[in-house]
XYZ file of C-alpha atoms in Angstrom:
498
model
C 2.208 -18.375 46.645
C 2.849 -19.742 43.153
C 1.341 -17.895 40.192
C -1.741 -19.560 38.711
C -1.217 -21.497 35.497
C -2.441 -19.825 32.349
C -3.987 -21.471 29.333
C -2.211 -20.473 26.125
C -4.366 -18.574 23.637
C -5.067 -20.284 20.297
C -3.660 -17.159 18.672
C -0.449 -17.258 20.678
C 1.737 -20.256 19.696
C 5.126 -20.766 21.325
C 7.472 -17.879 20.613
C 9.650 -18.649 17.566
C 13.420 -18.307 17.662
C 15.130 -15.150 16.313
C 16.299 -17.100 13.244
C 12.756 -18.330 12.559
C 11.410 -14.814 12.863
C 13.990 -13.468 10.414
C 13.121 -16.235 7.960
C 9.413 -15.487 8.363
C 10.078 -11.785 7.759
C 11.928 -12.700 4.564
C 8.949 -14.758 3.387
C 6.445 -11.987 4.140
C 8.630 -9.332 2.491
C 9.104 -11.493 -0.609
C 5.361 -12.038 -0.844
C 4.841 -8.276 -0.614
C 7.507 -7.680 -3.270
C 5.828 -10.139 -5.640
C 2.468 -8.400 -5.197
C 3.859 -4.890 -5.726
C 5.953 -5.981 -8.693
C 2.863 -7.397 -10.352
C 1.049 -4.109 -9.919
C 3.740 -2.028 -11.666
C 5.347 -4.500 -14.076
C 2.156 -4.770 -16.172
C 1.944 -1.069 -17.040
C 5.093 -1.150 -19.195
C 3.895 -4.183 -21.172
C 0.400 -2.851 -21.956
C 1.119 -1.882 -25.616
C 2.579 -5.325 -26.340
C -0.395 -7.053 -24.687
C -2.822 -4.949 -26.721
C -1.106 -5.745 -30.009
C -0.824 -9.487 -29.326
C -4.275 -10.241 -27.893
C -6.276 -7.626 -29.814
C -7.536 -5.574 -26.890
C -9.623 -2.493 -27.647
C -8.367 0.717 -25.959
C -11.260 0.551 -23.460
C -10.816 -3.166 -22.868
C -7.096 -2.786 -22.230
C -7.756 -0.769 -19.070
C -9.324 -3.888 -17.547
C -5.927 -5.582 -17.427
C -5.241 -3.144 -14.577
C -8.789 -2.574 -13.317
C -9.662 -6.270 -12.862
C -6.655 -6.696 -10.564
C -7.269 -3.467 -8.670
C -10.982 -4.092 -8.078
C -10.495 -7.657 -6.799
C -7.510 -6.684 -4.669
C -9.105 -3.636 -3.058
C -12.522 -5.191 -2.518
C -11.354 -8.427 -0.884
C -8.642 -7.137 1.478
C -10.957 -6.411 4.409
C -12.793 -9.722 4.110
C -9.533 -11.667 3.719
C -8.019 -9.972 6.764
C -10.919 -10.919 9.002
C -11.098 -14.453 7.630
C -7.393 -14.749 8.444
C -8.200 -13.995 12.089
C -10.939 -16.621 12.034
C -9.362 -19.557 10.179
C -5.676 -18.782 10.812
C -3.460 -16.157 9.223
C -0.867 -18.675 8.038
C -3.520 -20.665 6.161
C -4.822 -17.496 4.510
C -1.310 -16.424 3.454
C -0.520 -19.829 1.956
C -3.867 -20.052 0.158
C -3.501 -16.535 -1.243
C 0.032 -17.174 -2.484
C -1.088 -20.411 -4.150
C -4.028 -18.677 -5.888
C -1.801 -15.814 -7.049
C 0.855 -18.182 -8.422
C -1.687 -20.338 -10.294
C -3.387 -17.234 -11.714
C -0.002 -15.945 -12.921
C 0.461 -19.134 -14.921
C -3.002 -18.724 -16.477
C -2.248 -15.064 -17.306
C 1.046 -15.959 -18.972
C -0.662 -18.618 -21.105
C -3.657 -16.417 -22.007
C -4.557 -16.300 -25.703
C -7.613 -14.028 -25.482
C -8.568 -10.829 -23.640
C -11.276 -12.646 -21.654
C -8.847 -15.225 -20.225
C -6.274 -12.583 -19.288
C -8.863 -10.382 -17.533
C -10.196 -13.385 -15.578
C -6.645 -14.355 -14.599
C -5.931 -10.789 -13.483
C -9.040 -10.871 -11.280
C -7.813 -14.115 -9.712
C -4.372 -12.568 -9.211
C -6.004 -9.682 -7.375
C -7.960 -12.085 -5.175
C -4.829 -14.087 -4.337
C -2.872 -10.915 -3.604
C -5.636 -9.726 -1.281
C -5.624 -13.008 0.634
C -1.863 -12.974 1.165
C -1.367 -9.237 1.673
C -4.276 -8.818 4.079
C -2.661 -10.981 6.760
C 1.008 -10.173 6.144
C 1.175 -7.294 8.612
C -0.960 -9.239 11.078
C 1.585 -12.071 11.111
C 4.465 -9.614 11.353
C 3.196 -7.721 14.404
C 2.507 -10.952 16.293
C 6.028 -12.199 15.505
C 7.831 -9.000 16.519
C 6.399 -7.709 19.783
C 9.340 -5.682 21.110
C 8.958 -2.084 19.827
C 12.483 -1.712 18.409
C 12.383 -5.089 16.621
C 8.878 -4.428 15.321
C 9.945 -1.046 13.947
C 12.887 -2.674 12.146
C 10.687 -5.431 10.698
C 8.112 -2.912 9.497
C 10.943 -0.905 7.914
C 11.983 -3.967 5.884
C 8.367 -4.681 4.947
C 7.788 -1.074 3.874
C 10.998 -0.993 1.834
C 9.977 -3.987 -0.272
C 6.695 -2.285 -1.098
C 8.301 1.039 -2.010
C 11.174 -0.459 -3.987
C 8.971 -2.976 -5.792
C 7.190 -0.286 -7.806
C 10.457 1.124 -9.204
C 11.934 -2.311 -9.864
C 8.736 -3.415 -11.600
C 8.876 -0.638 -14.182
C 12.473 -1.466 -15.141
C 11.952 -5.231 -15.058
C 8.736 -5.031 -17.086
C 10.498 -3.166 -19.885
C 13.462 -5.540 -19.905
C 11.356 -8.731 -19.951
C 8.976 -7.411 -22.607
C 11.790 -6.255 -24.898
C 14.115 -9.231 -24.368
C 11.460 -11.997 -24.315
C 7.669 -11.430 -24.554
C 4.992 -9.857 -22.360
C 4.038 -13.349 -21.130
C 7.174 -13.449 -18.993
C 6.012 -10.604 -16.768
C 3.584 -13.208 -15.399
C 5.802 -16.297 -15.689
C 8.402 -14.646 -13.457
C 5.954 -14.989 -10.558
C 6.005 -18.803 -10.758
C 9.448 -19.538 -9.243
C 8.984 -16.752 -6.682
C 5.556 -18.015 -5.639
C 6.690 -21.645 -5.354
C 9.733 -20.611 -3.301
C 7.569 -18.513 -0.959
C 5.207 -21.454 -0.409
C 8.017 -23.926 0.283
C 9.723 -21.638 2.790
C 6.518 -20.325 4.377
C 5.280 -23.794 5.365
C 7.981 -24.308 8.023
C 8.861 -20.647 8.648
C 5.532 -19.001 9.477
C 4.090 -19.691 12.918
C 0.942 -21.789 12.983
C -2.238 -20.296 14.414
C -5.651 -21.911 14.697
C -7.621 -18.672 14.571
C -10.740 -17.751 16.488
C -12.995 -20.071 14.491
C -15.684 -19.119 11.988
C -18.322 -18.972 14.734
C -16.533 -15.932 16.154
C -17.338 -13.850 13.096
C -19.038 -15.798 10.310
C -21.161 -12.862 9.134
C -22.110 -13.899 5.612
C -24.409 -10.933 4.976
C -21.765 -8.507 6.186
C -19.185 -10.125 3.910
C -21.475 -9.741 0.885
C -22.242 -6.105 1.718
C -18.651 -4.956 2.243
C -17.215 -6.879 -0.716
C -19.870 -5.704 -3.169
C -19.751 -2.143 -1.797
C -15.986 -1.866 -2.109
C -16.023 -3.502 -5.539
C -18.615 -1.097 -6.916
C -16.954 1.891 -5.253
C -13.515 1.133 -6.674
C -15.072 0.428 -10.078
C -16.806 3.814 -10.040
C -13.585 5.590 -9.088
C -11.308 3.929 -11.658
C -13.824 4.707 -14.451
C -14.053 8.434 -13.631
C -11.473 9.168 -16.325
C -13.704 7.453 -18.909
C -17.153 8.714 -17.904
C -16.447 11.888 -15.898
C -16.897 12.684 -12.224
C -20.456 14.018 -12.572
C -21.775 11.448 -15.058
C -24.784 9.259 -14.311
C -22.475 6.226 -14.448
C -20.108 7.541 -11.750
C -22.791 9.021 -9.496
C -25.053 5.979 -9.810
C -22.424 3.357 -8.996
C -20.876 5.611 -6.349
C -24.229 6.122 -4.605
C -24.983 2.382 -4.699
C -21.536 1.650 -3.222
C -22.122 4.145 -0.385
C -25.521 2.589 0.385
C -24.004 -0.896 0.552
C -21.134 0.249 2.778
C -23.527 2.131 5.068
C -25.652 -1.029 5.322
C -22.482 -2.956 6.171
C -21.685 -0.577 9.058
C -25.244 -0.880 10.377
C -24.965 -4.647 10.126
C -21.670 -4.651 12.039
C -23.178 -2.552 14.823
C -26.095 -4.967 15.280
C -24.735 -8.417 14.306
C -24.058 -10.911 17.074
C -20.791 -12.018 15.427
C -19.729 -9.119 13.189
C -17.236 -9.608 10.422
C -15.552 -6.311 11.341
C -16.072 -5.400 14.997
C -16.457 -1.614 15.062
C -14.380 -1.457 18.244
C -11.316 -1.278 16.006
C -12.239 2.338 15.144
C -12.183 3.364 18.799
C -8.408 3.508 18.540
C -7.288 6.988 17.491
C -4.058 5.521 16.095
C -5.901 3.032 13.855
C -8.435 5.619 12.636
C -5.896 8.420 12.157
C -3.259 6.250 10.488
C -5.735 4.927 7.927
C -7.008 8.426 7.089
C -3.468 9.760 6.712
C -2.449 6.822 4.559
C -5.405 7.246 2.206
C -4.514 10.912 1.620
C -0.785 10.239 1.318
C -1.136 7.378 -1.173
C -3.605 9.374 -3.277
C -1.126 12.267 -3.420
C 1.890 10.113 -4.185
C 0.238 8.642 -7.279
C 1.350 11.910 -8.889
C 4.933 11.085 -7.977
C 4.968 7.380 -8.794
C 3.156 7.548 -12.145
C 2.974 11.112 -13.435
C 6.701 11.741 -12.967
C 7.398 8.715 -15.146
C 4.957 10.021 -17.770
C 6.598 13.463 -17.621
C 10.045 11.988 -18.231
C 8.846 9.909 -21.185
C 6.310 12.256 -22.809
C 8.070 15.588 -22.218
C 11.758 14.812 -21.730
C 11.836 11.914 -24.213
C 13.243 9.265 -21.849
C 12.837 5.591 -22.769
C 11.141 3.163 -20.375
C 14.499 1.840 -19.147
C 15.925 5.370 -18.761
C 12.879 6.376 -16.768
C 13.306 3.450 -14.411
C 16.991 4.250 -13.919
C 16.204 7.933 -13.339
C 13.823 6.951 -10.531
C 16.242 4.499 -8.896
C 17.699 7.181 -6.557
C 14.237 7.514 -5.024
C 14.043 3.758 -4.403
C 17.593 3.832 -3.004
C 16.972 6.605 -0.462
C 13.618 5.119 0.539
C 15.328 1.775 1.126
C 18.243 3.343 2.987
C 15.959 5.261 5.329
C 13.484 2.398 5.815
C 16.151 -0.199 6.558
C 18.702 1.783 8.542
C 17.303 4.785 10.402
C 13.497 4.608 10.561
C 13.412 2.036 13.365
C 15.897 3.991 15.490
C 14.095 7.283 14.915
C 10.720 5.731 15.774
C 12.150 4.291 18.991
C 13.803 7.544 20.014
C 11.260 10.177 18.981
C 8.043 8.207 18.545
C 6.174 7.292 15.368
C 4.056 10.453 15.350
C 7.020 12.863 15.159
C 8.778 10.744 12.534
C 5.579 10.612 10.469
C 5.233 14.404 10.599
C 8.847 14.853 9.464
C 8.292 12.443 6.570
C 5.131 14.249 5.463
C 6.957 17.592 5.460
C 9.596 16.128 3.128
C 6.873 14.785 0.838
C 5.311 18.250 0.598
C 8.745 19.352 -0.636
C 8.778 16.559 -3.239
C 5.501 17.608 -4.832
C 6.208 21.300 -4.385
C 9.436 21.011 -6.398
C 7.621 19.062 -9.104
C 5.272 22.002 -9.727
C 8.340 23.850 -11.089
C 9.711 21.300 -13.578
C 10.201 22.834 -17.054
C 7.913 22.073 -19.973
C 10.670 21.799 -22.574
C 13.248 19.034 -22.796
C 16.091 21.402 -23.706
C 15.486 23.470 -20.564
C 15.404 20.497 -18.178
C 18.416 19.308 -16.225
C 18.104 16.056 -14.319
C 20.654 17.046 -11.665
C 18.880 20.278 -10.722
C 15.240 19.596 -11.625
C 14.660 15.930 -10.760
C 17.462 14.547 -8.591
C 16.517 16.743 -5.568
C 12.967 15.384 -5.903
C 14.236 11.805 -5.873
C 16.347 12.460 -2.774
C 13.508 14.123 -0.855
C 11.499 10.933 -1.471
C 13.330 9.719 1.626
C 10.286 11.177 3.386
C 8.332 8.155 2.210
C 10.883 5.926 3.938
C 10.186 7.834 7.164
C 6.422 8.161 6.831
C 5.344 4.673 5.765
C 7.026 2.597 8.528
C 5.836 5.078 11.175
C 2.325 5.049 9.720
C 2.264 1.252 9.567
C 3.333 0.989 13.218
C 0.627 3.439 14.261
C -2.012 1.690 12.170
C -1.263 -1.703 13.711
C -0.391 -0.712 17.281
C -3.939 0.169 18.265
C -5.406 -3.229 17.334
C -5.707 -6.174 19.701
C -3.958 -9.431 18.789
C -7.276 -11.070 17.902
C -7.918 -8.271 15.389
C -4.418 -8.147 13.843
C -5.556 -9.655 10.551
C -8.526 -7.296 10.381
C -6.303 -4.284 11.102
C -3.849 -5.458 8.434
C -6.646 -5.891 5.894
C -8.096 -2.481 6.775
C -4.693 -0.804 6.407
C -4.168 -2.375 2.982
C -7.741 -1.529 1.950
C -7.320 2.192 2.650
C -4.063 2.042 0.691
C -5.872 0.660 -2.353
C -8.739 3.142 -2.005
C -6.210 5.968 -1.825
C -4.465 4.636 -4.925
C -7.733 4.377 -6.844
C -8.702 7.924 -5.824
C -5.275 9.229 -6.821
C -5.458 7.556 -10.221
C -8.968 8.836 -10.905
C -8.763 12.376 -9.547
C -5.210 13.432 -10.382
C -5.068 11.872 -13.839
C -8.448 13.426 -14.696
C -7.310 16.858 -13.522
C -4.048 16.552 -15.456
C -5.835 15.487 -18.655
C -8.421 18.258 -18.362
C -5.758 20.919 -17.820
C -3.733 19.614 -20.761
C -6.783 19.761 -23.026
C -7.537 23.364 -22.062
C -3.911 24.437 -22.615
C -3.823 22.659 -25.987
C -7.039 24.392 -27.007
C -5.424 27.698 -26.039
C -2.550 26.999 -28.437
C 0.164 25.736 -26.084
C 2.701 23.303 -27.631
C 2.222 19.628 -26.783
C 5.034 19.229 -24.201
C 4.115 22.468 -22.436
C 0.427 21.514 -22.345
C 1.295 18.124 -20.869
C 3.569 19.718 -18.280
C 0.835 22.179 -17.318
C -1.461 19.240 -16.614
C 1.202 17.517 -14.552
C 1.869 20.752 -12.627
C -1.789 20.904 -11.581
C -1.739 17.275 -10.430
C 1.470 17.862 -8.451
C -0.044 20.935 -6.766
C -3.214 19.054 -5.793
C -1.040 16.196 -4.508
C 0.906 18.648 -2.328
C -2.400 19.955 -0.950
C -3.474 16.390 -0.091
C -0.216 15.853 1.816
C -0.862 19.074 3.750
C -4.321 17.778 4.683
C -2.712 14.496 5.779
C -0.290 16.505 7.893
C -3.180 18.347 9.545
C -5.014 15.062 10.256
C -1.855 13.562 11.764
C -1.411 16.567 14.061
C -5.068 16.617 15.122
C -5.874 12.913 15.467
C -2.710 10.965 16.148
C -1.196 11.113 19.594
C 2.402 10.799 20.610
C 3.588 8.042 22.933
C 2.787 8.484 26.586
C 5.868 9.560 28.509
C 7.186 6.889 30.821
C 7.124 7.881 34.495
C 10.461 8.955 35.858
C 11.790 7.065 38.834
C 11.399 9.005 42.061
C 14.726 9.574 43.776
C 15.256 10.925 47.241
C 16.499 14.501 47.279
C 19.883 14.647 48.953
C 19.661 16.284 52.379
C 21.847 19.219 53.156
C 23.526 19.027 56.551
C 22.110 21.508 59.049
C 25.533 22.984 59.568
C 25.675 23.997 55.910
C 22.281 25.735 55.889
């Protein structure tokens, strides 16, 4: 009897060829690289931007905060809208918005224009980034190929931060700060031109499947206020009326959003996605891990410049071994290890290495003449290979528990928890480091030693966060189910031999 004909799903277009999938992976990875570069390249150029446009010290922080708030707040909404209207359309629209906003930022002649452009950049980044993983997991369905593709995707994100710091210093010194934004123009145009034919088309579920306007307003405003409250902790303090007031309002809005999703006929974020232990556990682990690793990505660079006296370019070069080992592990061995041992075991091994990274950093000397890069910092950079193990495994776990119709939502959720973790890391660890430095300075400690004492505290708290992430991974995440062994007939022993 012939098998009944099946109607193809609107979310499942004809399978693309291997070459098309590789080209699509290149487009998605380049889009990720552009987004990550923009997040780190700006930090080096901040003094030049302040001097040229006349930013106040408080106003200058909004060059970063405007991007971070828009990016973090819109990821979840953009991911779900990608499922509804088509993930390819959302990626193209986001890339176009980001590229246009980069042009406006590069041409800005006042603080107000630059801050508005940075907000638009964050919105465009959210639109493109939210659906990137969703497109990737629908393109690569075979576990080994998917693990390799996620390794490439993770590498571009990890390497982009290190490259951005070096590139930002070079462009600012050789040209002007405007070029840190202009460099996005040729990359963005190239991504758009290649993405049009390379990315698979998908019609989406349609807005009627989840056009929850009230839910969208609640989650976007709640996340925006929450991230704003967190990034301003360093300015106002954790227990100030400003922080507690905005934080409480954000929690109320997010709680109302969850209630709305449980009762809405067409929810924006179906709560069924949290029934998956892998989705829930992976997002919790990622939030803790990213918050902890802020102390590695940012505070190590500050330690090298403020205590050891490295220049911006020297700092970037000193951190290149970390980017190299992360890339080597992500691109060459992570996929094979995930296939052989399972993502959970590989994630645990990566987290153990990251505990070693932050543990070693609690011992770095507070005087430049007592520090030796080869013995004090290079081992730290090499142990950063744990990030190359942990992130691809975590990404696979975070996406594997979602249905195809929710791939964009799962991608947006995964990116949202990453941004929340980053905001928490920036607020909590930098505040702790600054407070410890102030107390040591008041006690009479020299400047470099006081700074190092603050960094030591942040590194120790970061190590504790990784240990909590390790405990969550052990308790919540499950290993792959063992495949049943084929049953073979036991060879019979002849009666004469018994």
